[in-house]
Amino acid sequence: MTTLLLTFFCATPVMAGEGGGESSVAAAAATATEPWRVEIAKPDPLLEGLSEAEILRLGRQMYQDGLLPDGEVMEGYIRGDIEVDSTAFSCASCHQRAGLGSFEGGVVTPPTTGKELYQPYRRPPSLNDVDRISGRYIYAKTILERPAYNRETLKHALLTGEDPVGELFNDVMPRYPLGDRALAILVRYLELLSLDFSPGAANGNFRFATIITDDVSARDREAALQPLQRFIYEQNQQVAMFRNFIKSGYTPTGDMRYAFRSASLAIWDLKGPPETWGEQLAAYQDRDQVFAVLGGISNQDWRPIHTFCESRRLPCLFPVTNLPVVSDHDWYTFYFNKGYYQEGDAAAHFLYRHASTDGVLQLIQDSPAGRALAAGFTAGSDDLGQQLPVSLTLSDQQLQDPQALAALLAERKPRVLLLWADASVLPALAKIPGGTASPTQIFVSSTLLGKALAEIPETAREQVFISWPFRLKPYVGDEEGTGFLSRKPIETTWKSFGAPRITSRIATVLDSCVIEGLQDIENNLYRDHLLDEMSMQMDRVVFDYERISFGPGQRYISKGCYIIQLGPGPEPELIPRSEWVIH
């Protein structure tokens, strides 16, 4: 990540707005008893005629995307006269989406919200100091003190890089030669950024929801709920223990103040067709606002839920779905991986790494899973600059008819066959004739075939390559991959075929990523700040995946997938034919 200036303001818990909840001038004015709120409540004549919603939209475009209100790229300069691309060097890339700053590579990027800027700052140790060692180290890299900004000095700072007393910012902080109206929009956006705490976290009591659709079996529903309910129970149990310690005279450290959070969980059951889910979700959220969605499970396309969370700026953390939305820019949902799409993409990278690009036929079962696998393969081929496959979408009847399948292969004579279909196609696969019409390689999806993988006929196993998005190497841990380590290694075998890994995956991210994220936001109870903090977490080795990793804007934490083949016999060995991440 790009690093920025050291002199741009302070860092104490904030209240309000864009990235937290929706803020408004009226709301700010209604409580304008503190000097910084009085400053924010003042209207800027340069913004006359623009609604607050429009100001927020245009300001967000400038802050997050580096684009001026007219859509042109913002002009910006660092180190005097070096022009930078503001779309890659946006404010949010360093100051973060919630505007609360970051610390990386020994450089502090201080908060840039109105509440922080419009109050005087003095470097701790002082009033409101944080007492953890890492916090002091961070603060020690900021300026000693500065007076409060006001609207005019903030505008001057953005144009010239000078704070209210003429102190220059770090020279990697861009200076923006903005026009008066664009500058007023950006400043107004900063004033309203993270102005009010997000709903669902009153008094540090987190209200969560999980989402389950009515196509999920009772067994899978229980598997998804069990780790969530245990998580909530343990959080509240720890809070009770902590309070007893306090009553006994124990003085907590600064870190411990945020280590224990009381929490509750609502279950949002979705029924009926997916096009009705948005309305159902809105009713749930309007009736009982939650801070974030935890887990969740569906066998259908997650898109309606994804779209709702984007529109409400509601974090959705690690739903169990093989049909996530694959996007480079959407922000509010963390997924385990890209599901079926990722398996198709892995097949493309493997194939084009080991063979020429011609003669690939993609047979697609007319289903969401088949289409997602095909989309991943096609996108992977396109990214690699390779020839795209011939793609045919077939009905179940066509795929299950050995004569029709044999006739199609005889006509097309593919060198490589991508068979994106479920287990119902296996009998026909067994009857694919040999000879010159037979493809030399057949790719299938382990997630789509499930337990039936072991039924792949032995006569075809030398031809069949399988995408496998889970861990293969031995892992030392208990049966769920959580809790105290056991001494016995757990290794993936044919018995793992078809295991949805619902409980272990949810438990793993709850007990590590989510807990850490909730602690890291301390008393800054903003949804965007939670996602900012989680985006900067360290890589982890976990039970189900070889590793999971994070990064700014990255929303798929497991990025790998093996290509494997099966050995002979009724209990076949899993033979890796690729590394975890195929480049």
Coordinates of C-alpha atoms in Angstrom, one line a residue:
M1 CA 0.0 0.0 0.0
T2 CA 1.1 3.5 -0.7
T3 CA 2.2 5.4 2.4
L4 CA 1.4 9.0 3.1
L5 CA 2.1 12.0 5.3
L6 CA 2.9 12.1 9.0
T7 CA 1.5 15.4 9.8
F8 CA -2.1 15.2 8.8
F9 CA -4.0 15.2 12.0
C10 CA -4.8 13.0 15.1
A11 CA -6.4 9.8 16.1
T12 CA -9.1 9.5 18.8
P13 CA -12.4 7.6 18.6
V14 CA -14.8 9.4 16.3
M15 CA -18.5 9.6 15.6
A16 CA -20.7 9.7 12.6
G17 CA -21.4 9.5 8.9
E18 CA -20.4 8.2 5.5
G19 CA -18.8 4.8 6.1
G20 CA -20.5 4.6 9.4
G21 CA -24.1 5.5 9.0
E22 CA -25.7 8.0 6.8
S23 CA -25.2 11.5 8.1
S24 CA -26.9 14.7 7.4
V25 CA -26.3 18.4 7.8
A26 CA -29.4 18.6 9.8
A27 CA -28.2 15.9 12.2
A28 CA -24.9 17.6 12.6
A29 CA -26.5 21.0 13.2
A30 CA -29.0 19.6 15.8
T31 CA -26.2 18.5 18.0
A32 CA -23.8 21.4 17.3
T33 CA -22.7 22.2 20.8
E34 CA -19.0 21.3 20.4
P35 CA -16.8 23.6 18.4
W36 CA -16.0 21.0 15.8
R37 CA -19.7 20.3 15.2
V38 CA -20.4 24.0 14.9
E39 CA -17.8 24.1 12.1
I40 CA -19.3 21.1 10.3
A41 CA -22.9 22.6 10.7
K42 CA -22.0 25.8 8.8
P43 CA -23.2 25.7 5.2
D44 CA -20.7 26.3 2.5
P45 CA -22.1 28.8 -0.1
L46 CA -20.1 27.1 -2.8
L47 CA -22.3 24.0 -2.5
E48 CA -25.6 25.9 -2.9
G49 CA -28.0 23.9 -5.2
L50 CA -26.5 20.5 -4.5
S51 CA -28.4 18.1 -2.3
E52 CA -26.5 16.4 0.5
A53 CA -27.0 13.0 -1.2
E54 CA -25.4 14.5 -4.3
I55 CA -22.5 16.0 -2.4
L56 CA -21.9 12.6 -0.7
R57 CA -21.9 10.8 -4.1
L58 CA -19.5 13.2 -5.7
G59 CA -17.3 13.4 -2.7
R60 CA -17.2 9.7 -2.4
Q61 CA -16.2 9.5 -6.1
M62 CA -13.3 11.9 -5.4
Y63 CA -12.2 10.3 -2.1
Q64 CA -12.4 6.7 -3.1
D65 CA -11.9 6.7 -6.9
G66 CA -9.8 9.8 -7.5
L67 CA -12.3 11.2 -10.0
L68 CA -13.5 14.8 -10.2
P69 CA -17.3 15.5 -10.1
D70 CA -17.3 15.7 -13.9
G71 CA -15.7 12.2 -14.1
E72 CA -12.2 13.3 -15.1
V73 CA -9.2 12.1 -13.2
M74 CA -8.1 14.3 -10.3
E75 CA -4.8 16.1 -10.9
G76 CA -2.4 15.4 -8.0
Y77 CA 1.4 15.9 -7.4
I78 CA 3.8 14.5 -4.9
R79 CA 7.4 15.5 -4.1
G80 CA 7.0 18.9 -5.8
D81 CA 6.1 18.3 -9.4
I82 CA 5.7 14.5 -9.8
E83 CA 2.2 13.9 -11.2
V84 CA 0.4 10.9 -9.9
D85 CA -2.6 8.9 -11.1
S86 CA -5.3 9.7 -8.6
T87 CA -7.3 6.7 -9.5
A88 CA -4.5 4.5 -8.2
F89 CA -3.4 7.0 -5.6
S90 CA -6.8 7.9 -4.1
C91 CA -7.4 9.4 -0.7
A92 CA -9.0 6.1 0.5
S93 CA -6.0 4.0 -0.6
C94 CA -4.0 5.4 2.3
H95 CA -6.5 7.1 4.7
Q96 CA -8.8 4.1 4.3
R97 CA -12.4 3.9 3.4
A98 CA -13.7 5.0 6.8
G99 CA -11.1 7.8 6.9
L100 CA -9.5 6.6 10.2
G101 CA -6.0 6.2 8.7
S102 CA -3.5 3.4 8.7
F103 CA 0.0 2.5 9.7
E104 CA 2.3 0.6 7.3
G105 CA 6.0 0.4 6.6
G106 CA 6.7 2.7 9.5
V107 CA 4.6 5.5 8.1
V108 CA 1.5 6.9 9.7
T109 CA -1.4 7.9 7.6
P110 CA -3.5 9.8 10.1
P111 CA -7.3 10.1 10.2
T112 CA -8.9 12.5 7.8
T113 CA -12.4 12.9 9.1
G114 CA -14.0 16.2 10.0
K115 CA -14.3 15.4 13.7
E116 CA -10.6 14.6 13.9
L117 CA -9.4 17.5 11.8
Y118 CA -11.6 20.1 13.4
Q119 CA -10.2 19.4 16.9
P120 CA -6.7 20.3 18.2
Y121 CA -4.2 17.5 18.3
R122 CA -1.4 16.8 20.7
R123 CA 0.6 13.7 20.4
P124 CA 0.2 11.2 23.3
P125 CA 1.1 10.5 26.0
S126 CA -1.4 13.1 27.0
L127 CA -5.2 13.1 27.5
N128 CA -6.9 10.3 25.5
D129 CA -3.6 8.5 25.1
V130 CA -3.7 4.8 24.2
D131 CA -1.6 2.8 26.5
R132 CA -0.5 -0.1 24.3
I133 CA 3.1 -0.1 23.2
S134 CA 2.3 -0.4 19.5
G135 CA 0.0 2.7 19.8
R136 CA 2.7 4.8 21.3
Y137 CA 5.0 3.8 18.6
I138 CA 2.5 4.9 16.0
Y139 CA 1.8 8.2 17.7
A140 CA 5.5 8.9 18.1
K141 CA 5.7 9.2 14.3
T142 CA 3.1 12.0 14.1
I143 CA 3.7 15.7 14.7
L144 CA 3.9 16.9 18.3
E145 CA 0.8 19.1 18.1
R146 CA -1.3 21.3 15.9
P147 CA -4.4 23.5 16.3
A148 CA -7.8 22.6 15.0
Y149 CA -8.4 23.0 11.3
N150 CA -11.4 24.9 10.1
R151 CA -13.0 24.7 6.7
E152 CA -10.8 27.3 5.1
T153 CA -7.5 26.0 6.5
L154 CA -8.5 22.5 5.5
K155 CA -9.0 23.7 1.9
H156 CA -5.6 25.4 2.0
A157 CA -4.0 22.2 3.3
L158 CA -5.4 20.1 0.4
L159 CA -4.2 22.6 -2.1
T160 CA -0.7 23.4 -0.7
G161 CA 0.2 20.7 1.8
E162 CA 0.5 23.1 4.7
D163 CA -1.3 22.6 8.1
P164 CA -2.8 25.5 10.1
V165 CA 0.6 26.7 11.4
G166 CA 2.4 26.3 8.1
E167 CA 4.0 22.9 8.8
L168 CA 4.4 21.0 5.6
F169 CA 3.0 17.5 5.1
N170 CA 5.2 14.6 4.1
D171 CA 6.0 15.1 0.4
V172 CA 4.3 11.8 -0.6
M173 CA 0.9 13.3 0.4
P174 CA -0.5 14.5 -2.9
R175 CA -1.3 18.1 -3.4
Y176 CA -4.5 18.6 -5.4
P177 CA -5.0 21.7 -7.6
L178 CA -8.8 21.6 -7.3
G179 CA -11.3 24.2 -8.4
D180 CA -13.3 25.9 -5.7
R181 CA -16.5 23.8 -6.1
A182 CA -14.7 20.5 -6.3
L183 CA -12.6 21.4 -3.3
A184 CA -15.7 22.4 -1.4
I185 CA -17.3 19.0 -2.3
L186 CA -14.2 17.0 -1.1
V187 CA -14.0 19.0 2.2
R188 CA -17.7 18.5 2.8
Y189 CA -17.3 14.8 2.3
L190 CA -14.5 14.6 4.8
E191 CA -16.6 16.6 7.3
L192 CA -19.4 14.0 7.0
L193 CA -17.1 10.9 6.8
S194 CA -17.6 8.6 9.8
L195 CA -19.6 11.2 11.6
D196 CA -22.0 8.8 13.4
F197 CA -21.4 5.3 14.6
S198 CA -22.9 2.6 12.5
P199 CA -26.2 1.0 13.5
G200 CA -26.1 -2.3 15.3
A201 CA -23.3 -1.5 17.7
A202 CA -24.9 0.6 20.5
N203 CA -22.8 0.8 23.6
G204 CA -20.3 -1.7 22.2
N205 CA -23.0 -4.4 22.1
F206 CA -22.8 -5.9 18.6
R207 CA -26.0 -7.0 16.9
F208 CA -25.3 -9.6 14.1
A209 CA -27.5 -11.5 11.7
T210 CA -26.9 -14.6 9.6
I211 CA -28.8 -15.4 6.4
I212 CA -30.2 -18.9 5.4
T213 CA -32.3 -19.6 2.4
D214 CA -35.0 -22.2 2.3
D215 CA -33.2 -24.6 -0.1
V216 CA -30.6 -25.4 2.6
S217 CA -31.1 -28.8 4.3
A218 CA -31.8 -29.1 8.0
R219 CA -28.4 -30.8 8.4
D220 CA -26.5 -28.0 6.6
R221 CA -28.5 -25.3 8.5
E222 CA -27.4 -26.8 11.8
A223 CA -23.8 -27.0 10.6
A224 CA -23.9 -23.3 9.8
L225 CA -25.6 -22.2 13.0
Q226 CA -23.6 -24.3 15.4
P227 CA -20.3 -22.3 15.2
L228 CA -22.2 -19.0 15.1
Q229 CA -24.2 -19.7 18.2
R230 CA -21.1 -20.9 20.0
F231 CA -19.3 -17.7 19.0
I232 CA -22.0 -15.5 20.4
Y233 CA -22.2 -17.6 23.6
E234 CA -18.5 -17.4 24.1
Q235 CA -18.3 -13.7 23.5
N236 CA -21.0 -13.0 26.1
Q237 CA -19.4 -15.5 28.5
Q238 CA -16.1 -13.7 28.3
V239 CA -17.7 -10.3 28.8
A240 CA -19.3 -11.6 32.0
M241 CA -16.0 -13.0 33.2
F242 CA -14.3 -9.7 32.4
R243 CA -16.9 -7.8 34.4
N244 CA -16.3 -10.0 37.4
F245 CA -12.6 -9.3 37.1
I246 CA -13.3 -5.6 37.2
K247 CA -15.5 -6.0 40.3
S248 CA -12.6 -7.8 41.9
G249 CA -10.4 -4.7 41.4
Y250 CA -8.6 -5.8 38.3
T251 CA -7.3 -2.9 36.1
P252 CA -7.6 -3.8 32.4
T253 CA -4.9 -2.8 29.9
G254 CA -5.9 -0.7 26.9
D255 CA -6.0 -3.7 24.6
M256 CA -8.3 -5.6 27.0
R257 CA -10.9 -2.9 26.9
Y258 CA -11.7 -4.0 23.4
A259 CA -11.0 -7.7 23.7
F260 CA -14.4 -8.6 25.0
R261 CA -17.6 -7.7 23.2
S262 CA -21.2 -8.6 24.0
A263 CA -23.1 -9.8 21.0
S264 CA -26.4 -11.2 19.8
L265 CA -27.4 -13.0 16.6
A266 CA -30.6 -12.8 14.5
I267 CA -31.5 -15.5 12.0
W268 CA -32.8 -14.0 8.7
D269 CA -34.6 -16.9 6.9
L270 CA -35.2 -16.2 3.2
K271 CA -38.1 -17.9 1.5
G272 CA -39.4 -18.1 -2.0
P273 CA -37.7 -17.0 -5.3
P274 CA -34.5 -15.0 -5.1
E275 CA -36.1 -11.9 -6.7
T276 CA -38.1 -11.5 -3.4
W277 CA -35.0 -11.7 -1.2
G278 CA -34.1 -8.1 -1.3
E279 CA -37.5 -7.1 0.0
Q280 CA -37.3 -9.7 2.8
L281 CA -33.8 -8.5 3.8
A282 CA -34.9 -4.9 3.8
A283 CA -37.8 -5.7 6.2
Y284 CA -35.4 -7.6 8.5
Q285 CA -32.8 -4.8 8.5
D286 CA -35.4 -2.0 8.9
R287 CA -37.0 -3.8 11.8
D288 CA -33.8 -4.7 13.6
Q289 CA -30.6 -3.0 12.4
V290 CA -27.5 -5.2 12.6
F291 CA -23.8 -4.2 12.5
A292 CA -22.8 -7.0 10.1
V293 CA -23.9 -10.4 8.7
L294 CA -21.9 -13.3 9.9
G295 CA -21.7 -16.6 7.9
G296 CA -24.9 -17.5 6.2
I297 CA -25.6 -20.2 3.7
S298 CA -27.4 -20.8 0.4
N299 CA -27.3 -23.3 -2.5
Q300 CA -28.5 -20.6 -4.9
D301 CA -26.8 -17.6 -6.4
W302 CA -25.7 -15.2 -3.6
R303 CA -26.1 -12.2 -5.8
P304 CA -29.4 -10.8 -4.3
I305 CA -27.9 -10.9 -0.9
H306 CA -24.6 -9.4 -2.1
T307 CA -26.5 -6.6 -3.9
F308 CA -28.5 -5.8 -0.8
C309 CA -25.4 -5.6 1.4
E310 CA -23.7 -3.3 -1.1
S311 CA -26.7 -1.0 -1.3
R312 CA -27.0 -0.9 2.6
R313 CA -23.2 -0.8 3.1
L314 CA -23.6 -3.8 5.4
P315 CA -20.6 -6.0 5.9
C316 CA -21.3 -9.7 5.1
L317 CA -18.5 -11.9 6.5
F318 CA -17.8 -15.3 4.9
P319 CA -21.1 -16.8 3.7
V320 CA -21.0 -20.4 2.6
T321 CA -21.7 -20.3 -1.1
N322 CA -20.3 -21.7 -4.3
L323 CA -22.0 -19.0 -6.3
P324 CA -20.5 -15.7 -5.0
V325 CA -20.5 -12.5 -7.0
V326 CA -17.1 -12.2 -8.7
S327 CA -16.2 -8.5 -8.7
D328 CA -13.1 -6.4 -8.7
H329 CA -14.8 -3.4 -7.1
D330 CA -17.6 -4.4 -4.8
W331 CA -16.6 -4.1 -1.2
Y332 CA -19.0 -5.2 1.5
T333 CA -18.8 -9.0 1.3
F334 CA -15.9 -11.2 2.3
Y335 CA -16.0 -14.6 0.6
F336 CA -14.0 -17.7 1.3
N337 CA -13.2 -17.9 -2.4
K338 CA -14.8 -17.4 -5.9
G339 CA -16.6 -20.8 -5.7
Y340 CA -17.2 -22.6 -9.0
Y341 CA -15.8 -19.7 -10.9
Q342 CA -12.4 -20.2 -9.2
E343 CA -12.3 -23.9 -10.2
G344 CA -12.9 -23.0 -13.8
D345 CA -10.2 -20.3 -13.7
A346 CA -7.7 -22.8 -12.2
A347 CA -8.4 -25.3 -15.0
A348 CA -7.6 -22.6 -17.5
H349 CA -4.3 -21.7 -15.9
F350 CA -3.3 -25.4 -15.6
L351 CA -4.3 -26.3 -19.1
Y352 CA -2.6 -23.4 -20.8
R353 CA 0.5 -23.9 -18.8
H354 CA 0.8 -27.5 -19.9
A355 CA -0.6 -27.6 -23.4
S356 CA -1.4 -25.7 -26.6
T357 CA -4.6 -23.7 -26.7
D358 CA -6.5 -25.2 -29.6
G359 CA -9.1 -27.9 -29.6
V360 CA -10.8 -27.1 -26.3
L361 CA -14.5 -27.9 -26.1
Q362 CA -16.5 -26.7 -23.1
L363 CA -19.8 -28.6 -22.4
I364 CA -21.8 -26.7 -19.9
Q365 CA -24.7 -28.1 -18.0
D366 CA -27.6 -25.6 -18.1
S367 CA -27.3 -24.7 -14.4
P368 CA -25.9 -21.9 -12.3
A369 CA -22.9 -24.1 -11.3
G370 CA -22.2 -25.1 -14.9
R371 CA -22.3 -21.5 -16.1
A372 CA -20.1 -20.3 -13.2
L373 CA -17.4 -22.9 -14.0
A374 CA -17.5 -22.0 -17.7
A375 CA -17.3 -18.2 -16.9
G376 CA -14.2 -18.9 -14.8
F377 CA -12.5 -20.9 -17.5
T378 CA -13.4 -18.3 -20.2
A379 CA -12.2 -15.4 -18.0
G380 CA -9.0 -17.2 -17.1
S381 CA -8.3 -17.9 -20.8
D382 CA -9.0 -14.3 -21.7
D383 CA -6.7 -13.1 -18.9
L384 CA -3.9 -15.3 -20.3
G385 CA -4.4 -13.9 -23.8
Q386 CA -5.3 -17.4 -25.0
Q387 CA -7.8 -18.7 -27.5
L388 CA -11.2 -19.0 -26.0
P389 CA -12.8 -22.5 -26.0
V390 CA -15.8 -23.6 -28.0
S391 CA -18.7 -23.5 -25.5
L392 CA -21.9 -25.5 -25.8
T393 CA -24.7 -25.4 -23.2
L394 CA -26.5 -28.7 -23.0
S395 CA -29.6 -30.0 -21.2
D396 CA -29.4 -32.7 -18.6
Q397 CA -31.0 -35.1 -21.1
Q398 CA -28.3 -34.3 -23.7
L399 CA -25.5 -34.8 -21.2
Q400 CA -26.8 -38.1 -19.9
D401 CA -27.3 -39.6 -23.3
P402 CA -24.1 -41.6 -24.2
Q403 CA -25.0 -41.9 -27.9
A404 CA -25.6 -38.1 -28.2
L405 CA -22.4 -37.4 -26.3
A406 CA -20.4 -39.8 -28.5
A407 CA -21.9 -38.3 -31.6
L408 CA -21.0 -34.7 -30.5
L409 CA -17.4 -35.7 -29.7
A410 CA -17.1 -37.5 -33.0
E411 CA -18.3 -34.4 -34.8
R412 CA -16.2 -31.9 -32.8
K413 CA -13.1 -34.1 -32.1
P414 CA -11.9 -32.0 -29.1
R415 CA -8.4 -32.5 -27.8
V416 CA -9.5 -31.3 -24.4
L417 CA -13.0 -31.6 -23.0
L418 CA -14.3 -29.4 -20.1
L419 CA -17.3 -31.3 -18.7
W420 CA -18.9 -28.8 -16.3
A421 CA -21.8 -31.0 -15.1
D422 CA -22.9 -32.8 -12.0
A423 CA -22.7 -36.5 -11.1
S424 CA -25.6 -37.5 -13.4
V425 CA -23.2 -37.3 -16.3
L426 CA -20.8 -40.0 -15.0
P427 CA -22.5 -43.0 -16.6
A428 CA -22.2 -41.3 -20.0
L429 CA -18.6 -40.4 -19.2
A430 CA -17.8 -44.1 -18.7
K431 CA -19.1 -44.8 -22.2
I432 CA -17.1 -42.1 -24.1
P433 CA -15.4 -44.2 -26.8
G434 CA -11.6 -44.3 -27.2
G435 CA -9.8 -43.7 -30.4
T436 CA -9.1 -40.5 -32.3
A437 CA -12.4 -38.9 -31.3
S438 CA -11.7 -39.3 -27.6
P439 CA -10.3 -36.2 -25.8
T440 CA -6.8 -36.7 -24.3
Q441 CA -7.9 -34.6 -21.2
I442 CA -11.2 -34.3 -19.5
F443 CA -11.7 -31.6 -16.8
V444 CA -14.4 -31.9 -14.1
S445 CA -15.2 -30.0 -10.9
S446 CA -14.8 -31.8 -7.5
T447 CA -17.4 -29.5 -5.9
L448 CA -20.0 -30.3 -8.5
L449 CA -19.4 -34.1 -8.6
G450 CA -19.1 -34.3 -4.8
K451 CA -19.0 -37.9 -3.3
A452 CA -19.5 -39.3 -6.8
L453 CA -15.8 -38.5 -7.6
A454 CA -14.8 -41.9 -6.4
E455 CA -17.2 -43.4 -9.0
I456 CA -15.1 -42.0 -11.9
P457 CA -14.5 -45.2 -13.9
E458 CA -10.9 -46.5 -13.7
T459 CA -10.7 -46.7 -17.4
A460 CA -11.1 -42.9 -17.6
R461 CA -8.9 -41.8 -14.7
E462 CA -5.8 -41.2 -16.7
Q463 CA -7.8 -38.7 -18.8
V464 CA -9.7 -37.0 -16.0
F465 CA -8.3 -34.0 -14.2
I466 CA -10.2 -32.6 -11.2
S467 CA -10.3 -29.1 -9.7
W468 CA -9.9 -29.3 -6.0
P469 CA -10.2 -26.0 -4.0
F470 CA -9.3 -27.4 -0.6
R471 CA -6.2 -28.4 1.4
L472 CA -4.3 -31.5 0.4
K473 CA -1.3 -31.3 2.7
P474 CA -1.4 -32.7 6.2
Y475 CA -2.8 -30.4 8.9
V476 CA -2.3 -30.7 12.6
G477 CA -5.4 -29.9 14.5
D478 CA -8.7 -31.2 15.8
E479 CA -11.5 -32.6 13.7
E480 CA -13.0 -29.2 13.0
G481 CA -9.6 -27.5 12.5
T482 CA -10.2 -25.3 15.6
G483 CA -9.5 -25.4 19.3
F484 CA -6.5 -27.1 20.8
L485 CA -4.1 -28.8 18.5
S486 CA -4.1 -32.6 18.4
R487 CA -1.1 -34.7 17.7
K488 CA -2.6 -36.5 14.8
P489 CA -2.2 -35.0 11.3
I490 CA -5.4 -34.7 9.3
E491 CA -4.9 -35.4 5.6
T492 CA -7.3 -35.0 2.8
T493 CA -8.4 -38.4 1.3
W494 CA -11.1 -39.8 -1.0
K495 CA -13.3 -39.8 2.2
S496 CA -13.3 -36.0 2.0
F497 CA -15.2 -36.0 -1.3
G498 CA -18.4 -34.0 -1.1
A499 CA -17.8 -32.7 2.4
P500 CA -19.1 -29.1 2.4
R501 CA -16.9 -28.1 5.4
I502 CA -19.5 -25.7 6.6
T503 CA -18.8 -25.8 10.4
S504 CA -15.0 -25.8 10.1
R505 CA -14.8 -23.0 7.7
I506 CA -17.2 -20.7 9.6
A507 CA -15.6 -21.6 12.9
T508 CA -12.1 -20.8 11.6
V509 CA -12.9 -17.3 10.4
L510 CA -15.0 -16.4 13.5
D511 CA -12.3 -17.5 15.9
S512 CA -9.6 -15.7 14.1
C513 CA -10.5 -13.0 11.5
V514 CA -13.7 -11.7 12.9
I515 CA -12.6 -11.6 16.5
E516 CA -9.4 -9.8 15.5
G517 CA -11.3 -7.3 13.4
L518 CA -13.7 -6.5 16.2
Q519 CA -10.8 -5.9 18.6
D520 CA -8.9 -3.8 16.1
I521 CA -11.7 -1.3 15.6
E522 CA -11.5 -0.5 19.3
N523 CA -14.1 2.2 20.0
N524 CA -14.5 3.3 16.4
L525 CA -17.8 1.5 15.7
Y526 CA -18.0 1.9 12.0
R527 CA -18.8 -0.9 9.5
D528 CA -16.3 0.5 7.0
H529 CA -13.6 0.6 9.6
L530 CA -14.2 -3.1 10.4
L531 CA -13.6 -3.9 6.8
D532 CA -10.6 -1.6 6.6
E533 CA -9.0 -3.4 9.6
M534 CA -9.9 -6.9 8.3
S535 CA -8.3 -6.1 4.9
M536 CA -5.0 -5.5 6.6
Q537 CA -4.9 -8.8 8.6
M538 CA -2.0 -11.2 8.3
D539 CA -2.0 -14.4 6.2
R540 CA -3.1 -17.6 8.0
V541 CA -2.6 -21.3 7.7
V542 CA -6.0 -22.9 8.3
F543 CA -7.6 -26.3 8.2
D544 CA -9.6 -26.2 5.0
Y545 CA -7.3 -24.2 2.8
E546 CA -3.5 -24.2 2.3
R547 CA -3.6 -20.5 3.4
I548 CA -5.9 -17.5 3.5
S549 CA -4.7 -14.0 2.8
F550 CA -6.0 -10.4 2.9
G551 CA -5.2 -7.1 1.2
P552 CA -6.8 -3.8 0.5
G553 CA -9.9 -4.3 -1.6
Q554 CA -9.4 -8.1 -1.7
R555 CA -12.6 -10.0 -0.9
Y556 CA -11.7 -13.7 -1.7
I557 CA -9.5 -14.9 1.1
S558 CA -8.6 -18.3 -0.4
K559 CA -7.0 -17.8 -3.8
G560 CA -5.8 -21.3 -4.6
C561 CA -7.1 -24.5 -6.2
Y562 CA -5.3 -27.7 -7.0
I563 CA -5.7 -29.8 -10.1
I564 CA -5.6 -33.5 -9.1
Q565 CA -6.1 -37.0 -10.5
L566 CA -7.3 -40.1 -8.9
G567 CA -5.2 -43.3 -8.4
P568 CA -6.6 -46.8 -9.0
G569 CA -9.0 -48.7 -6.8
P570 CA -12.1 -48.1 -4.8
E571 CA -10.2 -45.9 -2.3
P572 CA -8.2 -43.9 -4.8
E573 CA -5.2 -41.8 -3.9
L574 CA -5.5 -38.1 -4.6
I575 CA -2.6 -37.2 -6.9
P576 CA -1.8 -33.5 -7.2
R577 CA -0.9 -32.3 -10.7
S578 CA -0.4 -28.7 -9.8
E579 CA 0.7 -26.4 -7.0
W580 CA -1.9 -24.6 -4.8
V581 CA -1.9 -21.4 -6.8
I582 CA -1.5 -21.9 -10.5
H583 CA 0.2 -18.9 -12.1

